[in-house]
C-alpha positions as a Python dict, from the first residue, in 0.01 Angstrom:
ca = {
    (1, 'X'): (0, 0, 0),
    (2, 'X'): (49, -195, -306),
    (3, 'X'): (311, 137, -439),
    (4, 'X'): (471, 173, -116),
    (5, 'X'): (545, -263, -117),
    (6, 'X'): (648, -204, -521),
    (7, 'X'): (875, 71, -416),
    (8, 'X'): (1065, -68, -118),
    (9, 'X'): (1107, -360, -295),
    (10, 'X'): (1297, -137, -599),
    (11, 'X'): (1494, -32, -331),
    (12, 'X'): (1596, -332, -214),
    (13, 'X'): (1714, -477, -587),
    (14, 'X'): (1877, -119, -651),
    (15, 'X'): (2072, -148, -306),
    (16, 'X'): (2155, -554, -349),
    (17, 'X'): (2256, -476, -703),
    (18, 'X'): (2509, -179, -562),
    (19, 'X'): (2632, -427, -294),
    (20, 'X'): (2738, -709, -547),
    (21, 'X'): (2868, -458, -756),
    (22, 'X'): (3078, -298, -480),
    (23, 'X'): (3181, -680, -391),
    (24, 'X'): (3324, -702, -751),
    (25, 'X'): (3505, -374, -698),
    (26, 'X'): (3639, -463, -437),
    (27, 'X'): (3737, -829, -481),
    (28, 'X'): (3811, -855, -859),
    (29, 'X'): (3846, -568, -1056),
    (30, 'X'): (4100, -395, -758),
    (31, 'X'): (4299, -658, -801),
    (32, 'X'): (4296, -642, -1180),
    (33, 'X'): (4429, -315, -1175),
    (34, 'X'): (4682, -397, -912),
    (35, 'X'): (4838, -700, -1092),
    (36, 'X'): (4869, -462, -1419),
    (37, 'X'): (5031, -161, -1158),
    (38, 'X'): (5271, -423, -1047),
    (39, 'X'): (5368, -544, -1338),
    (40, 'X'): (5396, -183, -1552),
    (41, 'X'): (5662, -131, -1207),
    (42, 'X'): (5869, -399, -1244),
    (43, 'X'): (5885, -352, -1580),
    (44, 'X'): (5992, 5, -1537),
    (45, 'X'): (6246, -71, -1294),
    (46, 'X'): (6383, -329, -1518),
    (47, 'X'): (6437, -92, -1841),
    (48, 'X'): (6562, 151, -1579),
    (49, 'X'): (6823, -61, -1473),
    (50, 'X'): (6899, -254, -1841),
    (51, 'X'): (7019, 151, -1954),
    (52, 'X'): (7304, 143, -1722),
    (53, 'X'): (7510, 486, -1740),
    (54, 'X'): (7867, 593, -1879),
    (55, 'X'): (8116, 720, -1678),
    (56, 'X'): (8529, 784, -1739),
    (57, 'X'): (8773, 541, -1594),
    (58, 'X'): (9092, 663, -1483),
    (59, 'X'): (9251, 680, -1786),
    (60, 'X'): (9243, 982, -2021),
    (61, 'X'): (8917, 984, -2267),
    (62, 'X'): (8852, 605, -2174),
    (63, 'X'): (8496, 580, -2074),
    (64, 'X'): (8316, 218, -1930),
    (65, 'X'): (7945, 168, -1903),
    (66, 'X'): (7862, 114, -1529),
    (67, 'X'): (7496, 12, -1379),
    (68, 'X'): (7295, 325, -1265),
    (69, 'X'): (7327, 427, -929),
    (70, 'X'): (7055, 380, -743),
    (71, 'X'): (6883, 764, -628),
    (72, 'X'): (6724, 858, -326),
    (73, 'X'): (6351, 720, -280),
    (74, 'X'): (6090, 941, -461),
    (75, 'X'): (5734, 912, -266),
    (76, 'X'): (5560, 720, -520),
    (77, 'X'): (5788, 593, -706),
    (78, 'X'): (5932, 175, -720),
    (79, 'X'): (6315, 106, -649),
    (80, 'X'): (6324, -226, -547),
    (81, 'X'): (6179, -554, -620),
    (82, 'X'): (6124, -799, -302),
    (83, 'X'): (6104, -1177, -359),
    (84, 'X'): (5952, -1414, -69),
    (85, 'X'): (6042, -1770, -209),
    (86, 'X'): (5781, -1938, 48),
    (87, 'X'): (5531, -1774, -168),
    (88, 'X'): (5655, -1914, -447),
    (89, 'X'): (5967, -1899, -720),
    (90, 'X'): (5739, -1673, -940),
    (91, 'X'): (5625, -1408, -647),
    (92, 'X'): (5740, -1114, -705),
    (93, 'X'): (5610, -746, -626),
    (94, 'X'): (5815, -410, -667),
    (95, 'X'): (5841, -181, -345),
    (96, 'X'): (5740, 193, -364),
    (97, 'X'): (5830, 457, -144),
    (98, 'X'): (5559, 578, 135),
    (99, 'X'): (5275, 416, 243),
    (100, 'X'): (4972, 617, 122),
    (101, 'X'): (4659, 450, 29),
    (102, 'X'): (4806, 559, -396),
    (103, 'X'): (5156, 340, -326),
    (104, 'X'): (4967, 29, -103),
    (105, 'X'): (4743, -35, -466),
    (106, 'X'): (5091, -52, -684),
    (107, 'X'): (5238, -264, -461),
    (108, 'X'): (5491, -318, -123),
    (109, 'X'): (5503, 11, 55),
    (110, 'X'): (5832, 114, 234),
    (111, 'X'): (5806, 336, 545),
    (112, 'X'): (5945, 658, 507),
    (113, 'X'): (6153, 745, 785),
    (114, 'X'): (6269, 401, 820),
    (115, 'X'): (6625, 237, 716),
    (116, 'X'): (6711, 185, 317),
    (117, 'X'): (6752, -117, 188),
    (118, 'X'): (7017, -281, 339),
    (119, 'X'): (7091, 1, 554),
    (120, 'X'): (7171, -17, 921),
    (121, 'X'): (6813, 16, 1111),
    (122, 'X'): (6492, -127, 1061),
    (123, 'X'): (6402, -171, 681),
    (124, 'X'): (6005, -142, 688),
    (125, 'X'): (5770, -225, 472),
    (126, 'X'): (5406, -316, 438),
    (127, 'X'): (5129, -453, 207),
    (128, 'X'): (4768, -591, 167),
    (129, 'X'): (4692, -921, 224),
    (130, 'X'): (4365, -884, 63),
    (131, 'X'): (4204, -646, -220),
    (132, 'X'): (4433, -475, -479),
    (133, 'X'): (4661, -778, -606),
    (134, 'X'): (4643, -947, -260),
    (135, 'X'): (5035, -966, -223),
    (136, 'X'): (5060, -1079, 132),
    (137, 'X'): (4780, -1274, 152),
    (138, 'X'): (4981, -1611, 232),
    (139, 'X'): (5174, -1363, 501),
    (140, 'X'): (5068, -1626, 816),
    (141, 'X'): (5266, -1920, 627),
    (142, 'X'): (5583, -1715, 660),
    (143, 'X'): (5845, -1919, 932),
    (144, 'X'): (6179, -1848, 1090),
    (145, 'X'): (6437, -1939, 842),
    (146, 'X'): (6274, -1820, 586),
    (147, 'X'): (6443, -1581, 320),
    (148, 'X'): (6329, -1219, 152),
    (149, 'X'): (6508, -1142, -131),
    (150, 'X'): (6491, -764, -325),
    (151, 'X'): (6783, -611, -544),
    (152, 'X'): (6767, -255, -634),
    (153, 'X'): (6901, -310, -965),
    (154, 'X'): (7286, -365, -849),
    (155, 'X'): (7280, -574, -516),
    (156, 'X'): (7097, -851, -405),
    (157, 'X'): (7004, -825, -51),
    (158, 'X'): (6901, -1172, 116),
    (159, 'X'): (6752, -1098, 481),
    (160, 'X'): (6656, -1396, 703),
    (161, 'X'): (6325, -1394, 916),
    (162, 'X'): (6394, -1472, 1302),
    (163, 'X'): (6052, -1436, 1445),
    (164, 'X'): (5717, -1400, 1359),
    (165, 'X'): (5438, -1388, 1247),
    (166, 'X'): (5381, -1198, 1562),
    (167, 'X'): (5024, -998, 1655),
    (168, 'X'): (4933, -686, 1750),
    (169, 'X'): (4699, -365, 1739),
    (170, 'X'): (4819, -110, 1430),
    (171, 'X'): (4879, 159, 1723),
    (172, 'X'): (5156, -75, 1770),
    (173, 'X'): (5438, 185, 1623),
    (174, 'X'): (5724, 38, 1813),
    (175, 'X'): (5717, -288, 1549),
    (176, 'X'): (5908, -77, 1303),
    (177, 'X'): (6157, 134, 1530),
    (178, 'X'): (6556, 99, 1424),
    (179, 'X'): (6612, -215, 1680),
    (180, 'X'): (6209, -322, 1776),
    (181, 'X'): (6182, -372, 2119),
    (182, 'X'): (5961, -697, 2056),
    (183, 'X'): (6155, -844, 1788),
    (184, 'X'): (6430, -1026, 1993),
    (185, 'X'): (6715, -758, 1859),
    (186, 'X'): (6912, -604, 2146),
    (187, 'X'): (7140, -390, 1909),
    (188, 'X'): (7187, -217, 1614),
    (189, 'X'): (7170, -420, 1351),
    (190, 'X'): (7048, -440, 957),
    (191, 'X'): (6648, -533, 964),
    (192, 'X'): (6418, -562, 814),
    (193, 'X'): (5999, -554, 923),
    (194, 'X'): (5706, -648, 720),
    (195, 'X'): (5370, -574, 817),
    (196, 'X'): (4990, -660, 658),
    (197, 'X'): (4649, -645, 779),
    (198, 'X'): (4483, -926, 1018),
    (199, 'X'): (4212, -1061, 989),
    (200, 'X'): (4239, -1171, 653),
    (201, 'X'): (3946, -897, 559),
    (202, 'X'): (3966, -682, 848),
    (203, 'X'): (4249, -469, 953),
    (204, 'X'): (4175, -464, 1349),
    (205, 'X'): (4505, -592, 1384),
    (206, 'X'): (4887, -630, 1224),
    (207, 'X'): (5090, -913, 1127),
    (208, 'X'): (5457, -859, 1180),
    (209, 'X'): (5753, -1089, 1072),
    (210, 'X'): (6143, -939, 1189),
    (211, 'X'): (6434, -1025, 967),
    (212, 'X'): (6828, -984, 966),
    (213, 'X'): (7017, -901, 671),
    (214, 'X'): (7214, -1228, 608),
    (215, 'X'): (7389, -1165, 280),
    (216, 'X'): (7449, -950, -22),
    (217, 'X'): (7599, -976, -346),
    (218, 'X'): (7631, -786, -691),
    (219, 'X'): (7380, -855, -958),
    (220, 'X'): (7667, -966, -1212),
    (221, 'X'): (7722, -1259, -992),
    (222, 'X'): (7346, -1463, -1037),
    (223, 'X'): (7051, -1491, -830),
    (224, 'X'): (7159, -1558, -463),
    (225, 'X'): (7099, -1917, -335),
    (226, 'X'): (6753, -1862, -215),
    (227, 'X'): (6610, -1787, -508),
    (228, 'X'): (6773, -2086, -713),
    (229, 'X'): (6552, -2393, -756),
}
């Protein structure tokens, strides 16, 4: 009796010591690695822009130095950097293309299939609010009014949010169509959907905010207006 009580009880500290190990995974060393994934992104995007490229002007063997073009979305791969000013002047988080489980723990994940930035259609993009950086996590503070900011390296792009945070069920697929039926649009337009997890460390549900593209303008001229203090 006495071996069976000594080895149950082994058990027990070997499976509570894998729980609160697992717990640390999950809520600290996840987001360690995140915050250094987001980061190294933005930082590549930045040196990728900062290079700029050469091209000829229209006079013979003159040649100017233009920003790079942006190129089509690579699954995987950052080409935009989003910027919620509710969450702060210093939020930040780049936006990768596809939304595989690889992309979500580097950062904002756009929805392949849906509009490009700044695009006409339905601009969609998600994130976790909690584990891996946590980058949504204040996503229920978000209001009407309220801007999103991202640049691609040559435009800033300043959408507007017009309703939300609005539930519902992640079989929901109709949140990120071209013009969502639920959003308020009635036409074509140039949206823009973000979606995280709810509750805060469950994913039963989704949290949705709609936005309209309100203005753009080159990089040479500053930050837009939202993001000035």
């Amino acid at each position: 009796m006495r071996v069976i009580i000594r080895t149950v009880s082994e058990l027990c500290i070997t499976l509570g010591t894998l729980i609160v190990l697992f717990v640390v995974y999950v809520l600290f060393w996840t987001g360690v690695r995140a915050d250094a994934a987001m980061s190294d992104q933005i930082d590549q995007l930045h040196r990728q822009w900062s290079r700029g490229s050469v091209r000829p002007t229209d006079g013979p063997g003159e040649r100017t130095v233009s920003a790079t073009r942006p190129e089509p979305y690579r699954h995987g791969e950052a080409f935009a950097i989003m910027y919620i000013p509710r969450f702060g002047f210093t939020w930040n988080k780049p936006v990768l293309e596809g939304t595989g489980r690889d992309v979500l723990a580097k950062g904002l994940a756009h929805y392949r299939g849906t509009a490009k930035l700044g695009g006409t259609g339905n601009f969609a993009v998600a994130g976790h609010r909690r584990t891996y950086g946590d980058p949504l996590e204040d996503f229920p503070e978000l209001r009407p009014g309220d801007p999103v900011v991202l640049t691609d390296g040559t435009t800033w792009f300043t959408y507007r949010i017009d309703k939300g945070p609005y539930k519902t069920v992640p079989t929901d697929v109709e949140v990120i169509d071209p013009v969502p039926r639920k959003s308020g649009y009635t036409r074509p337009g140039r949206y823009l959907t973000l979606t995280t997890c709810d509750p805060e460390w469950g994913h039963s549900h989704r949290l949705i905010v709609w936005a309209h593209l309100d203005s753009t303008q080159p990089v040479e001229a500053g930050e837009p207006k939202a993001l000035r203090r």
